mmCIF file of N, CA and C in Angstrom:
data_model
loop_
_atom_site.group_PDB
_atom_site.id
_atom_site.type_symbol
_atom_site.label_atom_id
_atom_site.label_comp_id
_atom_site.label_asym_id
_atom_site.label_seq_id
_atom_site.Cartn_x
_atom_site.Cartn_y
_atom_site.Cartn_z
ATOM 1 N N GLY A 201 -5.382 -6.362 17.515
ATOM 2 C CA GLY A 201 -5.580 -5.023 17.854
ATOM 3 C C GLY A 201 -6.173 -4.248 16.776
ATOM 4 N N THR A 202 -6.655 -3.032 17.041
ATOM 5 C CA THR A 202 -7.275 -2.115 16.095
ATOM 6 C C THR A 202 -6.652 -0.758 16.252
ATOM 7 N N PHE A 203 -6.239 -0.100 15.173
ATOM 8 C CA PHE A 203 -5.684 1.221 15.204
ATOM 9 C C PHE A 203 -6.790 2.191 14.701
ATOM 10 N N VAL A 204 -6.931 3.285 15.367
ATOM 11 C CA VAL A 204 -7.971 4.237 15.060
ATOM 12 C C VAL A 204 -7.264 5.615 14.922
ATOM 13 N N PHE A 205 -7.889 6.467 14.130
ATOM 14 C CA PHE A 205 -7.449 7.891 14.073
ATOM 15 C C PHE A 205 -7.748 8.547 15.374
ATOM 16 N N ALA A 206 -6.774 9.199 15.965
ATOM 17 C CA ALA A 206 -6.960 10.008 17.203
ATOM 18 C C ALA A 206 -7.885 11.104 16.857
ATOM 19 N N ASP A 207 -8.826 11.384 17.758
ATOM 20 C CA ASP A 207 -9.757 12.500 17.553
ATOM 21 C C ASP A 207 -9.436 13.734 18.372
ATOM 22 N N ASN A 208 -8.216 13.739 18.936
ATOM 23 C CA ASN A 208 -7.760 14.892 19.647
ATOM 24 C C ASN A 208 -6.217 14.839 19.715
ATOM 25 N N GLN A 209 -5.616 15.941 20.220
ATOM 26 C CA GLN A 209 -4.219 16.041 20.218
ATOM 27 C C GLN A 209 -3.490 15.192 21.241
ATOM 28 N N THR A 210 -4.226 14.660 22.161
ATOM 29 C CA THR A 210 -3.619 13.782 23.190
ATOM 30 C C THR A 210 -3.525 12.349 22.682
ATOM 31 N N ALA A 211 -4.265 12.040 21.697
ATOM 32 C CA ALA A 211 -4.296 10.643 21.125
ATOM 33 C C ALA A 211 -4.690 9.627 22.169
ATOM 34 N N GLU A 212 -5.655 10.046 22.980
ATOM 35 C CA GLU A 212 -6.173 9.152 24.055
ATOM 36 C C GLU A 212 -7.441 8.474 23.601
ATOM 37 N N SER A 213 -8.027 8.939 22.508
ATOM 38 C CA SER A 213 -9.324 8.304 22.022
ATOM 39 C C SER A 213 -9.382 8.444 20.563
ATOM 40 N N GLY A 214 -10.333 7.704 19.978
ATOM 41 C CA GLY A 214 -10.589 7.686 18.569
ATOM 42 C C GLY A 214 -11.486 6.542 18.229
ATOM 43 N N SER A 215 -12.169 6.633 17.086
ATOM 44 C CA SER A 215 -13.068 5.522 16.745
ATOM 45 C C SER A 215 -12.989 5.056 15.245
ATOM 46 N N LEU A 216 -12.389 5.893 14.381
ATOM 47 C CA LEU A 216 -12.418 5.565 12.998
ATOM 48 C C LEU A 216 -11.150 4.723 12.683
ATOM 49 N N PRO A 217 -11.360 3.588 12.066
ATOM 50 C CA PRO A 217 -10.175 2.647 11.822
ATOM 51 C C PRO A 217 -9.217 3.249 10.793
ATOM 52 N N VAL A 218 -7.905 2.923 11.050
ATOM 53 C CA VAL A 218 -6.845 3.323 10.136
ATOM 54 C C VAL A 218 -6.404 2.165 9.291
ATOM 55 N N HIS A 219 -6.512 2.215 8.026
ATOM 56 C CA HIS A 219 -6.078 1.252 7.095
ATOM 57 C C HIS A 219 -4.639 1.413 6.706
ATOM 58 N N GLY A 220 -3.860 0.407 6.644
ATOM 59 C CA GLY A 220 -2.513 0.521 6.093
ATOM 60 C C GLY A 220 -1.398 0.869 7.145
ATOM 61 N N VAL A 221 -1.725 0.684 8.436
ATOM 62 C CA VAL A 221 -0.654 0.914 9.420
ATOM 63 C C VAL A 221 0.321 -0.235 9.465
ATOM 64 N N ALA A 222 1.588 -0.017 9.330
ATOM 65 C CA ALA A 222 2.531 -1.133 9.431
ATOM 66 C C ALA A 222 2.941 -1.269 10.841
ATOM 67 N N VAL A 223 2.894 -2.564 11.382
ATOM 68 C CA VAL A 223 3.293 -2.880 12.670
ATOM 69 C C VAL A 223 4.743 -3.452 12.480
ATOM 70 N N GLN A 224 5.682 -2.786 13.084
ATOM 71 C CA GLN A 224 7.043 -3.082 12.837
ATOM 72 C C GLN A 224 7.805 -3.524 14.158
ATOM 73 N N LEU A 225 8.605 -4.545 13.914
ATOM 74 C CA LEU A 225 9.504 -4.969 14.992
ATOM 75 C C LEU A 225 10.957 -4.856 14.477
ATOM 76 N N ASP A 226 11.766 -4.082 15.189
ATOM 77 C CA ASP A 226 13.149 -3.861 14.662
ATOM 78 C C ASP A 226 13.224 -3.409 13.252
ATOM 79 N N GLY A 227 12.309 -2.567 12.812
ATOM 80 C CA GLY A 227 12.286 -2.063 11.465
ATOM 81 C C GLY A 227 11.710 -2.955 10.414
ATOM 82 N N VAL A 228 11.301 -4.146 10.797
ATOM 83 C CA VAL A 228 10.648 -5.108 9.840
ATOM 84 C C VAL A 228 9.194 -5.119 10.117
ATOM 85 N N THR A 229 8.387 -4.991 8.949
ATOM 86 C CA THR A 229 6.933 -5.094 9.127
ATOM 87 C C THR A 229 6.540 -6.478 9.309
ATOM 88 N N ILE A 230 5.819 -6.727 10.442
ATOM 89 C CA ILE A 230 5.304 -8.015 10.776
ATOM 90 C C ILE A 230 3.790 -8.185 10.593
ATOM 91 N N ALA A 231 3.079 -7.068 10.407
ATOM 92 C CA ALA A 231 1.662 -7.038 10.149
ATOM 93 C C ALA A 231 1.289 -5.699 9.605
ATOM 94 N N ARG A 232 0.171 -5.660 8.979
ATOM 95 C CA ARG A 232 -0.381 -4.453 8.462
ATOM 96 C C ARG A 232 -1.909 -4.412 8.698
ATOM 97 N N THR A 233 -2.447 -3.227 9.055
ATOM 98 C CA THR A 233 -3.853 -3.177 9.339
ATOM 99 C C THR A 233 -4.745 -3.336 8.117
ATOM 100 N N ASP A 234 -5.853 -3.954 8.252
ATOM 101 C CA ASP A 234 -6.761 -4.131 7.153
ATOM 102 C C ASP A 234 -7.709 -2.889 7.057
ATOM 103 N N GLU A 235 -8.736 -3.001 6.249
ATOM 104 C CA GLU A 235 -9.705 -1.890 6.031
ATOM 105 C C GLU A 235 -10.507 -1.511 7.330
ATOM 106 N N ASN A 236 -10.525 -2.452 8.321
ATOM 107 C CA ASN A 236 -11.136 -2.175 9.556
ATOM 108 C C ASN A 236 -10.214 -1.727 10.644
ATOM 109 N N GLY A 237 -8.942 -1.483 10.300
ATOM 110 C CA GLY A 237 -7.880 -1.095 11.261
ATOM 111 C C GLY A 237 -7.392 -2.227 12.118
ATOM 112 N N ASN A 238 -7.768 -3.448 11.761
ATOM 113 C CA ASN A 238 -7.353 -4.600 12.582
ATOM 114 C C ASN A 238 -6.038 -5.284 12.124
ATOM 115 N N PHE A 239 -5.346 -5.885 12.955
ATOM 116 C CA PHE A 239 -4.115 -6.608 12.629
ATOM 117 C C PHE A 239 -3.960 -7.817 13.586
ATOM 118 N N THR A 240 -3.268 -8.792 13.054
ATOM 119 C CA THR A 240 -2.829 -9.962 13.889
ATOM 120 C C THR A 240 -1.398 -10.189 13.584
ATOM 121 N N ALA A 241 -0.635 -10.690 14.546
ATOM 122 C CA ALA A 241 0.746 -11.075 14.306
ATOM 123 C C ALA A 241 1.122 -12.219 15.227
ATOM 124 N N GLN A 242 1.860 -13.164 14.669
ATOM 125 C CA GLN A 242 2.305 -14.326 15.461
ATOM 126 C C GLN A 242 3.691 -13.995 16.021
ATOM 127 N N MET A 243 3.809 -14.129 17.356
ATOM 128 C CA MET A 243 5.004 -13.760 18.010
ATOM 129 C C MET A 243 5.336 -14.780 19.098
ATOM 130 N N GLN A 244 6.623 -14.995 19.302
ATOM 131 C CA GLN A 244 7.098 -15.915 20.438
ATOM 132 C C GLN A 244 6.834 -15.177 21.758
ATOM 133 N N SER A 245 6.835 -15.935 22.855
ATOM 134 C CA SER A 245 6.704 -15.359 24.202
ATOM 135 C C SER A 245 7.880 -14.335 24.371
ATOM 136 N N GLY A 246 7.548 -13.187 25.005
ATOM 137 C CA GLY A 246 8.484 -12.193 25.247
ATOM 138 C C GLY A 246 7.904 -10.827 25.300
ATOM 139 N N THR A 247 8.700 -9.848 25.531
ATOM 140 C CA THR A 247 8.231 -8.455 25.543
ATOM 141 C C THR A 247 8.880 -7.697 24.387
ATOM 142 N N TYR A 248 8.059 -6.954 23.608
ATOM 143 C CA TYR A 248 8.498 -6.338 22.382
ATOM 144 C C TYR A 248 8.083 -4.895 22.344
ATOM 145 N N ASN A 249 8.903 -4.012 21.760
ATOM 146 C CA ASN A 249 8.585 -2.650 21.427
ATOM 147 C C ASN A 249 8.195 -2.681 19.990
ATOM 148 N N LEU A 250 6.970 -2.435 19.678
ATOM 149 C CA LEU A 250 6.422 -2.357 18.296
ATOM 150 C C LEU A 250 6.259 -0.948 17.880
ATOM 151 N N THR A 251 6.721 -0.567 16.648
ATOM 152 C CA THR A 251 6.485 0.686 16.068
ATOM 153 C C THR A 251 5.259 0.575 15.118
ATOM 154 N N LEU A 252 4.294 1.533 15.335
ATOM 155 C CA LEU A 252 3.152 1.568 14.472
ATOM 156 C C LEU A 252 3.411 2.744 13.521
ATOM 157 N N HIS A 253 3.551 2.455 12.279
ATOM 158 C CA HIS A 253 3.919 3.422 11.268
ATOM 159 C C HIS A 253 2.787 3.569 10.252
ATOM 160 N N TYR A 254 2.268 4.783 10.220
ATOM 161 C CA TYR A 254 1.251 5.228 9.218
ATOM 162 C C TYR A 254 1.867 6.286 8.345
ATOM 163 N N ALA A 255 1.853 6.090 7.059
ATOM 164 C CA ALA A 255 2.492 6.979 6.107
ATOM 165 C C ALA A 255 2.089 8.443 6.260
ATOM 166 N N PHE A 256 0.879 8.720 6.673
ATOM 167 C CA PHE A 256 0.384 10.119 6.824
ATOM 168 C C PHE A 256 0.134 10.460 8.242
ATOM 169 N N GLY A 257 1.011 9.961 9.130
ATOM 170 C CA GLY A 257 0.851 10.258 10.561
ATOM 171 C C GLY A 257 2.129 10.200 11.305
ATOM 172 N N PHE A 258 2.041 10.135 12.622
ATOM 173 C CA PHE A 258 3.216 10.158 13.487
ATOM 174 C C PHE A 258 3.333 8.731 14.009
ATOM 175 N N ASP A 259 4.561 8.173 13.908
ATOM 176 C CA ASP A 259 4.846 6.797 14.430
ATOM 177 C C ASP A 259 4.526 6.787 15.978
ATOM 178 N N ARG A 260 4.082 5.671 16.390
ATOM 179 C CA ARG A 260 3.791 5.373 17.839
ATOM 180 C C ARG A 260 4.397 4.093 18.218
ATOM 181 N N ILE A 261 5.020 4.042 19.353
ATOM 182 C CA ILE A 261 5.625 2.816 19.890
ATOM 183 C C ILE A 261 4.835 2.327 21.045
ATOM 184 N N ILE A 262 4.522 1.015 20.971
ATOM 185 C CA ILE A 262 3.806 0.407 22.053
ATOM 186 C C ILE A 262 4.651 -0.806 22.568
ATOM 187 N N THR A 263 4.490 -1.137 23.837
ATOM 188 C CA THR A 263 5.209 -2.288 24.388
ATOM 189 C C THR A 263 4.114 -3.367 24.577
ATOM 190 N N VAL A 264 4.463 -4.531 24.084
ATOM 191 C CA VAL A 264 3.529 -5.731 24.144
ATOM 192 C C VAL A 264 4.320 -6.871 24.754
ATOM 193 N N SER A 265 3.713 -7.416 25.793
ATOM 194 C CA SER A 265 4.214 -8.646 26.481
ATOM 195 C C SER A 265 3.342 -9.814 25.934
ATOM 196 N N VAL A 266 3.988 -10.808 25.364
ATOM 197 C CA VAL A 266 3.283 -11.982 24.837
ATOM 198 C C VAL A 266 3.670 -13.200 25.688
ATOM 199 N N GLY A 267 2.621 -13.935 26.077
ATOM 200 C CA GLY A 267 2.798 -15.162 26.805
ATOM 201 C C GLY A 267 2.324 -16.335 25.995
ATOM 202 N N ASP A 268 1.657 -17.304 26.678
ATOM 203 C CA ASP A 268 1.286 -18.501 26.031
ATOM 204 C C ASP A 268 -0.156 -18.336 25.320
ATOM 205 N N SER A 269 -0.862 -17.282 25.556
ATOM 206 C CA SER A 269 -2.136 -17.134 24.981
ATOM 207 C C SER A 269 -2.248 -15.830 24.131
ATOM 208 N N ALA A 270 -3.276 -15.663 23.372
ATOM 209 C CA ALA A 270 -3.449 -14.512 22.572
ATOM 210 C C ALA A 270 -3.482 -13.264 23.395
ATOM 211 N N VAL A 271 -2.962 -12.153 22.823
ATOM 212 C CA VAL A 271 -2.992 -10.827 23.454
ATOM 213 C C VAL A 271 -3.926 -9.925 22.653
ATOM 214 N N ASP A 272 -4.853 -9.319 23.326
ATOM 215 C CA ASP A 272 -5.790 -8.347 22.661
ATOM 216 C C ASP A 272 -5.186 -6.923 22.973
ATOM 217 N N CYS A 273 -4.769 -6.253 21.928
ATOM 218 C CA CYS A 273 -4.262 -4.897 22.116
ATOM 219 C C CYS A 273 -5.311 -3.824 22.235
ATOM 220 N N GLY A 274 -6.584 -4.228 21.984
ATOM 221 C CA GLY A 274 -7.671 -3.255 22.119
ATOM 222 C C GLY A 274 -7.574 -2.213 20.978
ATOM 223 N N SER A 275 -8.143 -1.093 21.268
ATOM 224 C CA SER A 275 -8.163 0.043 20.334
ATOM 225 C C SER A 275 -7.035 1.034 20.607
ATOM 226 N N ILE A 276 -6.183 1.326 19.685
ATOM 227 C CA ILE A 276 -5.026 2.155 19.922
ATOM 228 C C ILE A 276 -5.084 3.421 18.893
ATOM 229 N N PRO A 277 -5.253 4.606 19.487
ATOM 230 C CA PRO A 277 -5.274 5.807 18.629
ATOM 231 C C PRO A 277 -3.889 6.204 18.147
ATOM 232 N N ILE A 278 -3.847 6.662 16.885
ATOM 233 C CA ILE A 278 -2.623 7.227 16.359
ATOM 234 C C ILE A 278 -2.968 8.534 15.650
ATOM 235 N N ILE A 279 -1.973 9.388 15.645
ATOM 236 C CA ILE A 279 -2.168 10.678 14.932
ATOM 237 C C ILE A 279 -1.992 10.506 13.441
ATOM 238 N N GLY A 280 -2.951 10.958 12.692
ATOM 239 C CA GLY A 280 -2.951 10.948 11.207
ATOM 240 C C GLY A 280 -2.941 12.332 10.668
ATOM 241 N N CYS A 281 -3.304 12.616 9.452
ATOM 242 C CA CYS A 281 -3.581 13.911 8.884
ATOM 243 C C CYS A 281 -2.312 14.675 8.469
ATOM 244 N N ASP A 282 -1.164 14.044 8.448
ATOM 245 C CA ASP A 282 0.072 14.784 8.009
ATOM 246 C C ASP A 282 0.113 14.487 6.461
ATOM 247 N N PHE A 283 -0.839 15.097 5.718
ATOM 248 C CA PHE A 283 -0.970 14.746 4.302
ATOM 249 C C PHE A 283 0.199 15.096 3.453
ATOM 250 N N ASN A 284 0.961 16.073 3.784
ATOM 251 C CA ASN A 284 2.166 16.438 2.967
ATOM 252 C C ASN A 284 3.409 15.730 3.591
ATOM 253 N N ARG A 285 3.305 15.031 4.618
ATOM 254 C CA ARG A 285 4.380 14.280 5.143
ATOM 255 C C ARG A 285 5.558 15.109 5.592
ATOM 256 N N ASP A 286 5.293 16.317 6.157
ATOM 257 C CA ASP A 286 6.410 17.132 6.566
ATOM 258 C C ASP A 286 6.660 17.094 8.088
ATOM 259 N N GLY A 287 5.958 16.218 8.755
ATOM 260 C CA GLY A 287 6.195 16.053 10.205
ATOM 261 C C GLY A 287 5.410 16.955 11.078
ATOM 262 N N ALA A 288 4.422 17.724 10.526
ATOM 263 C CA ALA A 288 3.611 18.611 11.257
ATOM 264 C C ALA A 288 2.210 18.626 10.671
ATOM 265 N N ILE A 289 1.249 18.781 11.544
ATOM 266 C CA ILE A 289 -0.168 18.951 11.042
ATOM 267 C C ILE A 289 -0.456 20.400 11.230
ATOM 268 N N ASN A 290 -0.551 21.087 10.049
ATOM 269 C CA ASN A 290 -0.651 22.539 10.096
ATOM 270 C C ASN A 290 -1.441 23.121 8.935
ATOM 271 N N THR A 291 -1.301 24.356 8.671
ATOM 272 C CA THR A 291 -2.074 24.997 7.601
ATOM 273 C C THR A 291 -1.758 24.466 6.207
ATOM 274 N N GLU A 292 -0.586 23.879 5.963
ATOM 275 C CA GLU A 292 -0.305 23.292 4.721
ATOM 276 C C GLU A 292 -1.098 22.060 4.470
ATOM 277 N N ASP A 293 -1.327 21.280 5.559
ATOM 278 C CA ASP A 293 -2.245 20.062 5.395
ATOM 279 C C ASP A 293 -3.636 20.526 5.140
ATOM 280 N N ASP A 294 -4.051 21.567 5.883
ATOM 281 C CA ASP A 294 -5.337 22.195 5.660
ATOM 282 C C ASP A 294 -5.566 22.587 4.221
ATOM 283 N N LYS A 295 -4.620 23.283 3.701
ATOM 284 C CA LYS A 295 -4.753 23.690 2.257
ATOM 285 C C LYS A 295 -4.861 22.549 1.359
ATOM 286 N N LEU A 296 -4.146 21.473 1.556
ATOM 287 C CA LEU A 296 -4.209 20.262 0.700
ATOM 288 C C LEU A 296 -5.591 19.654 0.795
ATOM 289 N N PHE A 297 -6.081 19.575 2.089
ATOM 290 C CA PHE A 297 -7.359 19.015 2.318
ATOM 291 C C PHE A 297 -8.445 19.784 1.561
ATOM 292 N N ARG A 298 -8.398 21.112 1.644
ATOM 293 C CA ARG A 298 -9.434 21.880 1.009
ATOM 294 C C ARG A 298 -9.472 21.724 -0.476
ATOM 295 N N ILE A 299 -8.351 21.419 -1.070
ATOM 296 C CA ILE A 299 -8.275 21.193 -2.486
ATOM 297 C C ILE A 299 -9.088 19.988 -2.933
ATOM 298 N N ILE A 300 -9.086 18.925 -2.097
ATOM 299 C CA ILE A 300 -9.771 17.693 -2.370
ATOM 300 C C ILE A 300 -11.136 17.583 -1.669
ATOM 301 N N MET A 301 -11.489 18.479 -0.945
ATOM 302 C CA MET A 301 -12.744 18.512 -0.179
ATOM 303 C C MET A 301 -13.923 18.188 -1.149
ATOM 304 N N PHE A 302 -14.769 17.292 -0.733
ATOM 305 C CA PHE A 302 -15.973 16.835 -1.470
ATOM 306 C C PHE A 302 -15.655 15.869 -2.686
ATOM 307 N N ALA A 303 -14.441 15.462 -2.822
ATOM 308 C CA ALA A 303 -14.121 14.487 -3.859
ATOM 309 C C ALA A 303 -14.743 13.159 -3.346
ATOM 310 N N ARG A 304 -15.259 12.410 -4.407
ATOM 311 C CA ARG A 304 -15.831 11.110 -4.171
ATOM 312 C C ARG A 304 -15.079 9.948 -4.796
ATOM 313 N N ILE A 305 -15.303 8.743 -4.314
ATOM 314 C CA ILE A 305 -14.624 7.634 -4.967
ATOM 315 C C ILE A 305 -14.879 7.651 -6.471
ATOM 316 N N GLY A 306 -13.842 7.461 -7.224
ATOM 317 C CA GLY A 306 -14.034 7.587 -8.660
ATOM 318 C C GLY A 306 -13.569 8.826 -9.289
ATOM 319 N N HIS A 307 -13.559 9.935 -8.467
ATOM 320 C CA HIS A 307 -13.122 11.196 -8.996
ATOM 321 C C HIS A 307 -11.611 11.241 -8.959
ATOM 322 N N GLU A 308 -11.004 11.901 -9.853
ATOM 323 C CA GLU A 308 -9.534 11.932 -9.946
ATOM 324 C C GLU A 308 -8.797 12.533 -8.784
ATOM 325 N N SER A 309 -9.498 13.420 -7.970
ATOM 326 C CA SER A 309 -8.888 14.081 -6.810
ATOM 327 C C SER A 309 -9.122 13.263 -5.491
ATOM 328 N N TYR A 310 -9.911 12.190 -5.572
ATOM 329 C CA TYR A 310 -10.195 11.410 -4.376
ATOM 330 C C TYR A 310 -8.976 10.621 -3.988
ATOM 331 N N VAL A 311 -8.591 10.773 -2.674
ATOM 332 C CA VAL A 311 -7.545 9.885 -2.152
ATOM 333 C C VAL A 311 -8.031 9.258 -0.888
ATOM 334 N N GLU A 312 -7.865 7.964 -0.758
ATOM 335 C CA GLU A 312 -8.378 7.189 0.325
ATOM 336 C C GLU A 312 -7.926 7.659 1.723
ATOM 337 N N TYR A 313 -6.665 8.056 1.811
ATOM 338 C CA TYR A 313 -6.134 8.433 3.135
ATOM 339 C C TYR A 313 -6.812 9.633 3.732
ATOM 340 N N ALA A 314 -7.421 10.500 2.920
ATOM 341 C CA ALA A 314 -8.080 11.624 3.457
ATOM 342 C C ALA A 314 -9.611 11.429 3.819
ATOM 343 N N ASP A 315 -10.045 10.276 3.292
ATOM 344 C CA ASP A 315 -11.447 9.865 3.590
ATOM 345 C C ASP A 315 -11.425 8.999 4.886
ATOM 346 N N MET A 316 -11.122 9.626 5.981
ATOM 347 C CA MET A 316 -10.836 8.925 7.182
ATOM 348 C C MET A 316 -11.996 8.089 7.814
ATOM 349 N N ASN A 317 -13.250 8.538 7.483
ATOM 350 C CA ASN A 317 -14.388 7.757 7.962
ATOM 351 C C ASN A 317 -14.857 6.759 6.945
ATOM 352 N N HIS A 318 -14.136 6.659 5.846
ATOM 353 C CA HIS A 318 -14.392 5.632 4.764
ATOM 354 C C HIS A 318 -15.822 5.614 4.255
ATOM 355 N N ASP A 319 -16.416 6.780 4.099
ATOM 356 C CA ASP A 319 -17.767 6.836 3.611
ATOM 357 C C ASP A 319 -17.843 7.074 2.057
ATOM 358 N N GLY A 320 -16.686 7.108 1.422
ATOM 359 C CA GLY A 320 -16.594 7.374 0.015
ATOM 360 C C GLY A 320 -16.561 8.772 -0.488
ATOM 361 N N VAL A 321 -16.520 9.748 0.491
ATOM 362 C CA VAL A 321 -16.442 11.142 0.082
ATOM 363 C C VAL A 321 -15.561 11.835 1.180
ATOM 364 N N ILE A 322 -14.767 12.717 0.714
ATOM 365 C CA ILE A 322 -13.956 13.524 1.592
ATOM 366 C C ILE A 322 -14.694 14.715 2.006
ATOM 367 N N ASN A 323 -15.121 14.845 3.342
ATOM 368 C CA ASN A 323 -16.042 15.832 3.730
ATOM 369 C C ASN A 323 -15.749 16.355 5.063
ATOM 370 N N THR A 324 -16.773 17.105 5.624
ATOM 371 C CA THR A 324 -16.558 17.752 6.913
ATOM 372 C C THR A 324 -16.288 16.789 8.050
ATOM 373 N N ALA A 325 -16.821 15.606 7.990
ATOM 374 C CA ALA A 325 -16.556 14.622 9.062
ATOM 375 C C ALA A 325 -15.035 14.288 9.085
ATOM 376 N N ASP A 326 -14.447 14.159 7.942
ATOM 377 C CA ASP A 326 -12.993 13.918 7.869
ATOM 378 C C ASP A 326 -12.186 15.200 8.229
ATOM 379 N N TYR A 327 -12.745 16.327 7.878
ATOM 380 C CA TYR A 327 -12.035 17.589 8.109
ATOM 381 C C TYR A 327 -11.979 17.798 9.652
ATOM 382 N N ALA A 328 -12.984 17.399 10.424
ATOM 383 C CA ALA A 328 -13.065 17.529 11.869
ATOM 384 C C ALA A 328 -11.861 16.835 12.510
ATOM 385 N N ILE A 329 -11.402 15.689 11.994
ATOM 386 C CA ILE A 329 -10.215 15.052 12.559
ATOM 387 C C ILE A 329 -8.995 15.893 12.336
ATOM 388 N N LEU A 330 -8.827 16.368 11.099
ATOM 389 C CA LEU A 330 -7.718 17.185 10.732
ATOM 390 C C LEU A 330 -7.716 18.429 11.722
ATOM 391 N N LYS A 331 -8.845 19.070 11.855
ATOM 392 C CA LYS A 331 -8.848 20.300 12.807
ATOM 393 C C LYS A 331 -8.539 19.904 14.199
ATOM 394 N N ALA A 332 -8.928 18.785 14.676
ATOM 395 C CA ALA A 332 -8.677 18.419 16.054
ATOM 396 C C ALA A 332 -7.217 18.181 16.334
ATOM 397 N N CYS A 333 -6.444 17.802 15.308
ATOM 398 C CA CYS A 333 -5.053 17.539 15.447
ATOM 399 C C CYS A 333 -4.138 18.590 14.907
ATOM 400 N N THR A 334 -4.721 19.635 14.322
ATOM 401 C CA THR A 334 -3.908 20.733 13.778
ATOM 402 C C THR A 334 -3.085 21.435 14.870
ATOM 403 N N GLY A 335 -1.897 21.680 14.527
ATOM 404 C CA GLY A 335 -0.952 22.452 15.508
ATOM 405 C C GLY A 335 0.053 21.524 16.188
ATOM 406 N N ILE A 336 0.111 20.277 15.913
ATOM 407 C CA ILE A 336 1.088 19.428 16.494
ATOM 408 C C ILE A 336 2.215 19.085 15.583
ATOM 409 N N ASP A 337 3.374 18.813 16.082
ATOM 410 C CA ASP A 337 4.584 18.614 15.325
ATOM 411 C C ASP A 337 5.221 17.287 15.777
ATOM 412 N N ALA A 338 5.610 16.419 14.838
ATOM 413 C CA ALA A 338 6.158 15.140 15.198
ATOM 414 C C ALA A 338 7.517 15.246 16.009
ATOM 415 N N ALA A 339 8.299 16.242 15.745
ATOM 416 C CA ALA A 339 9.548 16.422 16.460
ATOM 417 C C ALA A 339 9.384 16.586 17.908
ATOM 418 N N SER A 340 8.310 17.249 18.358
ATOM 419 C CA SER A 340 8.084 17.482 19.773
ATOM 420 C C SER A 340 6.961 16.741 20.423
ATOM 421 N N TYR A 341 6.266 15.910 19.527
ATOM 422 C CA TYR A 341 5.078 15.270 20.074
ATOM 423 C C TYR A 341 5.412 14.002 20.842
ATOM 424 N N GLN A 342 4.754 13.798 21.979
ATOM 425 C CA GLN A 342 4.894 12.602 22.831
ATOM 426 C C GLN A 342 3.581 11.889 23.009
ATOM 427 N N TYR A 343 3.512 10.735 22.469
ATOM 428 C CA TYR A 343 2.373 9.864 22.852
ATOM 429 C C TYR A 343 2.489 9.431 24.233
ATOM 430 N N SER A 344 1.309 9.186 24.895
ATOM 431 C CA SER A 344 1.397 8.517 26.229
ATOM 432 C C SER A 344 1.837 7.059 26.055
ATOM 433 N N GLU A 345 2.479 6.545 27.030
ATOM 434 C CA GLU A 345 2.978 5.105 26.936
ATOM 435 C C GLU A 345 1.829 4.132 26.963
ATOM 436 N N ILE A 346 1.968 3.121 26.121
ATOM 437 C CA ILE A 346 0.976 2.031 26.141
ATOM 438 C C ILE A 346 1.836 0.738 26.373
ATOM 439 N N THR A 347 1.434 0.004 27.360
ATOM 440 C CA THR A 347 1.937 -1.373 27.652
ATOM 441 C C THR A 347 0.835 -2.300 27.705
ATOM 442 N N ILE A 348 0.910 -3.292 26.851
ATOM 443 C CA ILE A 348 -0.139 -4.326 26.732
ATOM 444 C C ILE A 348 0.406 -5.657 27.217
ATOM 445 N N ASN A 349 -0.282 -6.294 28.115
ATOM 446 C CA ASN A 349 0.082 -7.565 28.717
ATOM 447 C C ASN A 349 -0.898 -8.621 28.318
#
């Protein structure tokens, strides 16, 4: 499967890969996404609820049914941009983003997690994702259900 940054508050779509998402089963990390947002996991036949945990986003739970052959989870959007990790995407995240805006790889203020399109500079393309998700709170946010067979 591939995890991507949601490009809206419904988390129904997205295209930019998320690096470092932990795929967890019963609290144990069984896989982690690579720089392209991809992951693979070896699992026995059965149905599992997997938690997708991104340090700067909102956890998402997906249900995966595994049989005798490989399962392709496709592209799964997750909410990112909670840069201060307070459980809300709001003006505080916006303030933090503006401090590091235009930082490039190699600069002391560059942080990889804010360079969501992975182009080496924190810029307006990254800011557009933050703005699209501003105003949501993890305590009340509900992802739509995803079941993968």
